[in-house]
mmCIF file of C-alpha atoms in Angstrom:
data_model
loop_
_atom_site.group_PDB
_atom_site.id
_atom_site.type_symbol
_atom_site.label_atom_id
_atom_site.label_comp_id
_atom_site.label_asym_id
_atom_site.label_seq_id
_atom_site.Cartn_x
_atom_site.Cartn_y
_atom_site.Cartn_z
ATOM 1 C CA MET N 265 127.494 113.587 81.614
ATOM 2 C CA SER N 266 125.885 116.665 82.481
ATOM 3 C CA ALA N 267 124.002 117.532 85.666
ATOM 4 C CA VAL N 268 120.453 117.300 83.554
ATOM 5 C CA ASP N 269 121.156 114.071 81.973
ATOM 6 C CA GLU N 270 122.687 112.645 85.639
ATOM 7 C CA GLY N 271 119.478 114.060 87.267
ATOM 8 C CA LEU N 272 117.253 112.426 84.445
ATOM 9 C CA ALA N 273 119.008 109.109 85.104
ATOM 10 C CA VAL N 274 118.471 108.877 88.908
ATOM 11 C CA MET N 275 114.820 110.094 88.309
ATOM 12 C CA ALA N 276 114.354 107.042 85.871
ATOM 13 C CA ARG N 277 116.199 104.875 88.648
ATOM 14 C CA VAL N 278 113.792 106.111 91.446
ATOM 15 C CA GLY N 279 110.771 105.850 88.941
ATOM 16 C CA ARG N 280 111.581 102.099 88.316
ATOM 17 C CA ARG N 281 111.998 101.202 91.736
ATOM 18 C CA ALA N 282 109.080 103.107 92.996
ATOM 19 C CA ARG N 283 106.718 101.321 90.597
ATOM 20 C CA TRP N 284 107.316 97.827 92.035
ATOM 21 C CA VAL N 285 107.050 99.081 95.677
ATOM 22 C CA ILE N 286 103.685 100.936 94.450
ATOM 23 C CA TRP N 287 102.351 97.801 92.837
ATOM 24 C CA GLY N 288 103.395 95.769 95.732
ATOM 25 C CA CYS N 289 101.334 97.891 98.163
ATOM 26 C CA VAL N 290 98.459 97.769 95.685
ATOM 27 C CA ALA N 291 98.722 93.707 95.765
ATOM 28 C CA LEU N 292 99.266 93.895 99.607
ATOM 29 C CA LEU N 293 96.051 95.791 100.088
ATOM 30 C CA CYS N 294 94.110 93.620 98.040
ATOM 31 C CA VAL N 295 95.239 90.507 99.589
ATOM 32 C CA LEU N 296 94.462 91.891 103.001
ATOM 33 C CA VAL N 297 91.064 92.739 101.770
ATOM 34 C CA GLY N 298 90.564 89.505 100.393
ATOM 35 C CA LEU N 299 92.088 87.621 103.507
ATOM 36 C CA VAL N 300 89.853 89.507 105.886
ATOM 37 C CA SER N 301 86.735 88.808 104.128
ATOM 38 C CA LEU N 302 87.095 85.499 102.639
ATOM 39 C CA GLU N 303 89.185 83.911 105.358
ATOM 40 C CA LEU N 304 89.332 85.739 108.505
ATOM 41 C CA PRO N 305 85.951 87.376 109.241
ATOM 42 C CA THR N 306 86.579 87.105 112.855
ATOM 43 C CA PHE N 307 89.205 89.626 112.602
ATOM 44 C CA LEU N 308 86.383 91.983 112.052
ATOM 45 C CA LEU N 309 85.673 91.963 115.736
ATOM 46 C CA ASN N 310 88.856 94.161 116.200
ATOM 47 C CA HIS N 311 87.326 96.710 113.879
ATOM 48 C CA PRO N 312 86.749 100.162 115.715
ATOM 49 C CA GLN N 313 83.273 100.362 114.735
ATOM 50 C CA ILE N 314 82.194 96.663 115.323
ATOM 51 C CA ALA N 315 84.425 96.250 118.657
ATOM 52 C CA PRO N 316 81.955 98.091 120.910
ATOM 53 C CA LEU N 317 78.407 96.771 119.423
ATOM 54 C CA VAL N 318 79.655 93.088 119.400
ATOM 55 C CA PRO N 319 81.165 90.974 121.947
ATOM 56 C CA GLY N 320 84.196 88.633 121.129
ATOM 57 C CA SER N 321 82.660 85.620 122.577
ATOM 58 C CA ALA N 322 83.152 82.020 121.384
ATOM 59 C CA GLU N 323 79.390 81.917 119.997
ATOM 60 C CA VAL N 324 80.127 85.021 117.901
ATOM 61 C CA ARG N 325 83.477 84.126 116.394
ATOM 62 C CA ALA N 326 81.766 80.880 115.481
ATOM 63 C CA ALA N 327 78.857 82.566 113.601
ATOM 64 C CA LEU N 328 81.484 84.797 111.768
ATOM 65 C CA ALA N 329 83.359 81.737 111.088
ATOM 66 C CA ALA N 330 80.468 79.883 109.515
ATOM 67 C CA MET N 331 79.443 83.022 107.494
ATOM 68 C CA PRO N 332 78.446 81.842 103.861
ATOM 69 C CA LEU N 333 80.163 82.492 100.814
ATOM 70 C CA THR N 334 77.915 84.964 99.524
ATOM 71 C CA ALA N 335 77.810 87.033 102.606
ATOM 72 C CA ARG N 336 81.565 87.029 102.613
ATOM 73 C CA GLY N 337 81.542 88.264 98.939
ATOM 74 C CA LEU N 338 79.295 91.131 100.070
ATOM 75 C CA LEU N 339 81.869 91.628 103.291
ATOM 76 C CA PHE N 340 84.649 91.830 100.586
ATOM 77 C CA VAL N 341 82.810 94.531 98.534
ATOM 78 C CA ILE N 342 82.160 96.510 101.649
ATOM 79 C CA LEU N 343 86.031 96.398 102.692
ATOM 80 C CA LEU N 344 86.951 96.974 98.994
ATOM 81 C CA ILE N 345 84.787 100.223 99.016
ATOM 82 C CA SER N 346 86.832 101.438 102.102
ATOM 83 C CA ALA N 347 89.808 100.739 100.083
ATOM 84 C CA ALA N 348 89.267 101.928 96.828
ATOM 85 C CA PRO N 349 90.471 105.662 97.282
ATOM 86 C CA PHE N 350 93.973 104.211 98.552
ATOM 87 C CA LEU N 351 93.949 101.722 95.523
ATOM 88 C CA TRP N 352 93.052 104.711 93.202
ATOM 89 C CA ALA N 353 95.806 106.966 94.744
ATOM 90 C CA LEU N 354 98.446 103.989 94.347
ATOM 91 C CA VAL N 355 97.386 103.200 90.627
ATOM 92 C CA GLU N 356 97.969 107.126 90.101
ATOM 93 C CA ALA N 357 101.265 107.176 91.858
ATOM 94 C CA ALA N 358 102.390 103.872 90.123
ATOM 95 C CA GLN N 359 101.701 105.906 86.781
ATOM 96 C CA ILE N 360 103.689 108.890 87.970
ATOM 97 C CA ALA N 361 106.764 106.514 88.774
ATOM 98 C CA ARG N 362 106.448 104.746 85.079
ATOM 99 C CA LEU N 363 106.556 108.694 83.768
ATOM 100 C CA MET N 364 109.812 109.152 86.069
ATOM 101 C CA ALA N 365 111.121 105.742 84.645
ATOM 102 C CA ALA N 366 110.628 106.878 80.950
ATOM 103 C CA GLY N 367 112.279 110.345 81.670
ATOM 104 C CA GLN N 368 109.191 112.185 81.569
ATOM 105 C CA GLY N 369 108.722 113.147 85.347
ATOM 106 C CA PHE N 370 107.875 116.772 84.230
ATOM 107 C CA SER N 371 105.431 116.081 81.778
ATOM 108 C CA PRO N 372 101.830 117.720 81.451
ATOM 109 C CA ALA N 373 100.521 114.407 82.956
ATOM 110 C CA LEU N 374 101.975 114.801 86.340
ATOM 111 C CA PRO N 375 99.841 117.830 87.507
ATOM 112 C CA ARG N 376 96.772 115.527 86.561
ATOM 113 C CA ARG N 377 97.932 112.467 88.130
ATOM 114 C CA LEU N 378 98.749 114.526 91.430
ATOM 115 C CA ARG N 379 95.321 115.992 91.173
ATOM 116 C CA ARG N 380 93.716 112.333 90.959
ATOM 117 C CA ILE N 381 95.811 111.280 94.184
ATOM 118 C CA GLY N 382 94.559 114.651 95.723
ATOM 119 C CA TRP N 383 90.945 113.733 95.222
ATOM 120 C CA ALA N 384 91.200 110.227 96.012
ATOM 121 C CA LEU N 385 92.568 111.098 99.281
ATOM 122 C CA VAL N 386 89.917 113.671 100.012
ATOM 123 C CA LEU N 387 87.376 111.101 98.999
ATOM 124 C CA THR N 388 88.369 108.908 101.949
ATOM 125 C CA LEU N 389 86.528 111.403 104.213
ATOM 126 C CA VAL N 390 83.172 110.142 102.647
ATOM 127 C CA SER N 391 83.884 106.472 101.549
ATOM 128 C CA ARG N 392 85.472 105.248 104.826
ATOM 129 C CA PRO N 393 82.724 106.526 106.948
ATOM 130 C CA LEU N 394 80.295 105.028 104.531
ATOM 131 C CA ALA N 395 81.708 101.731 104.339
ATOM 132 C CA GLY N 396 82.169 101.342 107.934
ATOM 133 C CA MET N 397 78.453 102.100 108.435
ATOM 134 C CA GLY N 398 77.792 99.489 105.955
ATOM 135 C CA LEU N 399 79.951 97.042 107.741
ATOM 136 C CA THR N 400 78.286 97.378 110.983
ATOM 137 C CA ALA N 401 74.929 97.266 109.548
ATOM 138 C CA PHE N 402 76.172 94.031 107.546
ATOM 139 C CA VAL N 403 77.898 92.396 110.309
ATOM 140 C CA THR N 404 75.198 92.996 113.129
ATOM 141 C CA TYR N 405 72.606 91.945 110.678
ATOM 142 C CA HIS N 406 74.323 88.623 110.113
ATOM 143 C CA LEU N 407 75.022 88.138 113.783
ATOM 144 C CA SER N 408 71.348 88.785 114.698
ATOM 145 C CA GLN N 409 70.218 85.949 112.433
ATOM 146 C CA SER N 410 72.059 83.361 114.673
ATOM 147 C CA VAL N 411 73.370 85.016 117.971
ATOM 148 C CA ALA N 412 71.403 87.494 120.261
ATOM 149 C CA ILE N 413 73.098 90.290 118.707
ATOM 150 C CA PRO N 414 70.924 93.587 118.299
ATOM 151 C CA ARG N 415 71.081 95.056 114.682
ATOM 152 C CA ALA N 416 72.787 98.342 114.613
ATOM 153 C CA THR N 417 74.291 100.789 112.082
ATOM 154 C CA THR N 418 76.981 103.170 112.910
ATOM 155 C CA LEU N 419 78.267 106.342 111.374
ATOM 156 C CA SER N 420 81.600 107.756 112.723
ATOM 157 C CA PHE N 421 84.201 109.837 111.522
ATOM 158 C CA SER N 422 87.899 109.085 112.367
ATOM 159 C CA SER N 423 90.616 111.750 112.596
ATOM 160 C CA ASP N 424 92.673 109.075 110.277
ATOM 161 C CA ASP N 425 89.961 110.202 107.602
ATOM 162 C CA LEU N 426 90.332 113.908 108.273
ATOM 163 C CA GLY N 427 94.297 113.243 108.285
ATOM 164 C CA PHE N 428 93.826 111.695 104.787
ATOM 165 C CA ALA N 429 91.815 114.510 103.333
ATOM 166 C CA LEU N 430 94.252 117.001 104.533
ATOM 167 C CA ILE N 431 97.144 115.102 102.827
ATOM 168 C CA GLY N 432 94.696 114.844 100.048
ATOM 169 C CA ILE N 433 94.214 118.836 100.019
ATOM 170 C CA ALA N 434 98.137 119.294 100.390
ATOM 171 C CA VAL N 435 98.626 117.195 97.220
ATOM 172 C CA LEU N 436 96.058 119.182 95.093
ATOM 173 C CA ALA N 437 97.902 122.279 95.975
ATOM 174 C CA LEU N 438 100.868 120.687 95.107
ATOM 175 C CA ALA N 439 99.571 119.395 91.485
ATOM 176 C CA ALA N 440 98.399 123.487 91.154
ATOM 177 C CA ILE N 441 102.262 124.062 91.649
ATOM 178 C CA ALA N 442 103.514 121.399 89.447
ATOM 179 C CA ARG N 443 100.946 122.702 86.740
ATOM 180 C CA SER N 444 103.087 126.080 86.891
ATOM 181 C CA ILE N 445 106.282 124.457 86.773
ATOM 182 C CA VAL N 446 105.365 122.084 83.897
ATOM 183 C CA ALA N 447 104.026 125.371 81.901
ATOM 184 C CA LEU N 448 107.307 127.275 82.731
ATOM 185 C CA ALA N 449 109.264 124.058 81.544
ATOM 186 C CA ASP N 450 107.286 124.090 78.316
ATOM 187 C CA ASP N 451 107.757 127.791 77.850
ATOM 188 C CA ALA N 452 111.572 127.466 78.493
ATOM 189 C CA ARG N 453 111.861 124.661 75.500
ATOM 190 C CA GLY N 454 109.845 126.859 73.199
ATOM 191 C CA ILE N 455 112.617 129.720 73.737
ATOM 192 C CA VAL N 456 115.415 127.414 73.587
#
């Protein structure tokens, strides 16, 4: 077995294993969003944008626990918007792992998938603050109906959001490099 064949076999093995891990992460993220929004809305009192606005009293916890199903569904949508860029990046990473498992790790689809991952991570700079704003507005509105909590809306940017955006920019640069490598590989195949 040549070194190239051995390298492709290792890439295929890594791709198969990575695909399962990535889809597991997608499932875990979806379960966490569903669990917090549908079963454990009192967990939101720990959210960095909600904690300064809402006291963790027993009355507030009871009001959150008694949230109707339609309100929990809206909460699910808001939390899903916050998680959407990560889900998009994970799905694209799973597609890269699928390409690796098929022995096509350096196909023309690789730069495109990397570019999508990069843009998904850059998108967190917008989606997470907007989802946090919607979350504070929704939770304080819901609590103002039953508990003496003033309605509020906050827009805040986190260093986490900036960090994810910077990682996204690095992945975009990696996609540009991968595009050059794939073009060189295609030229090399044409010569041989």
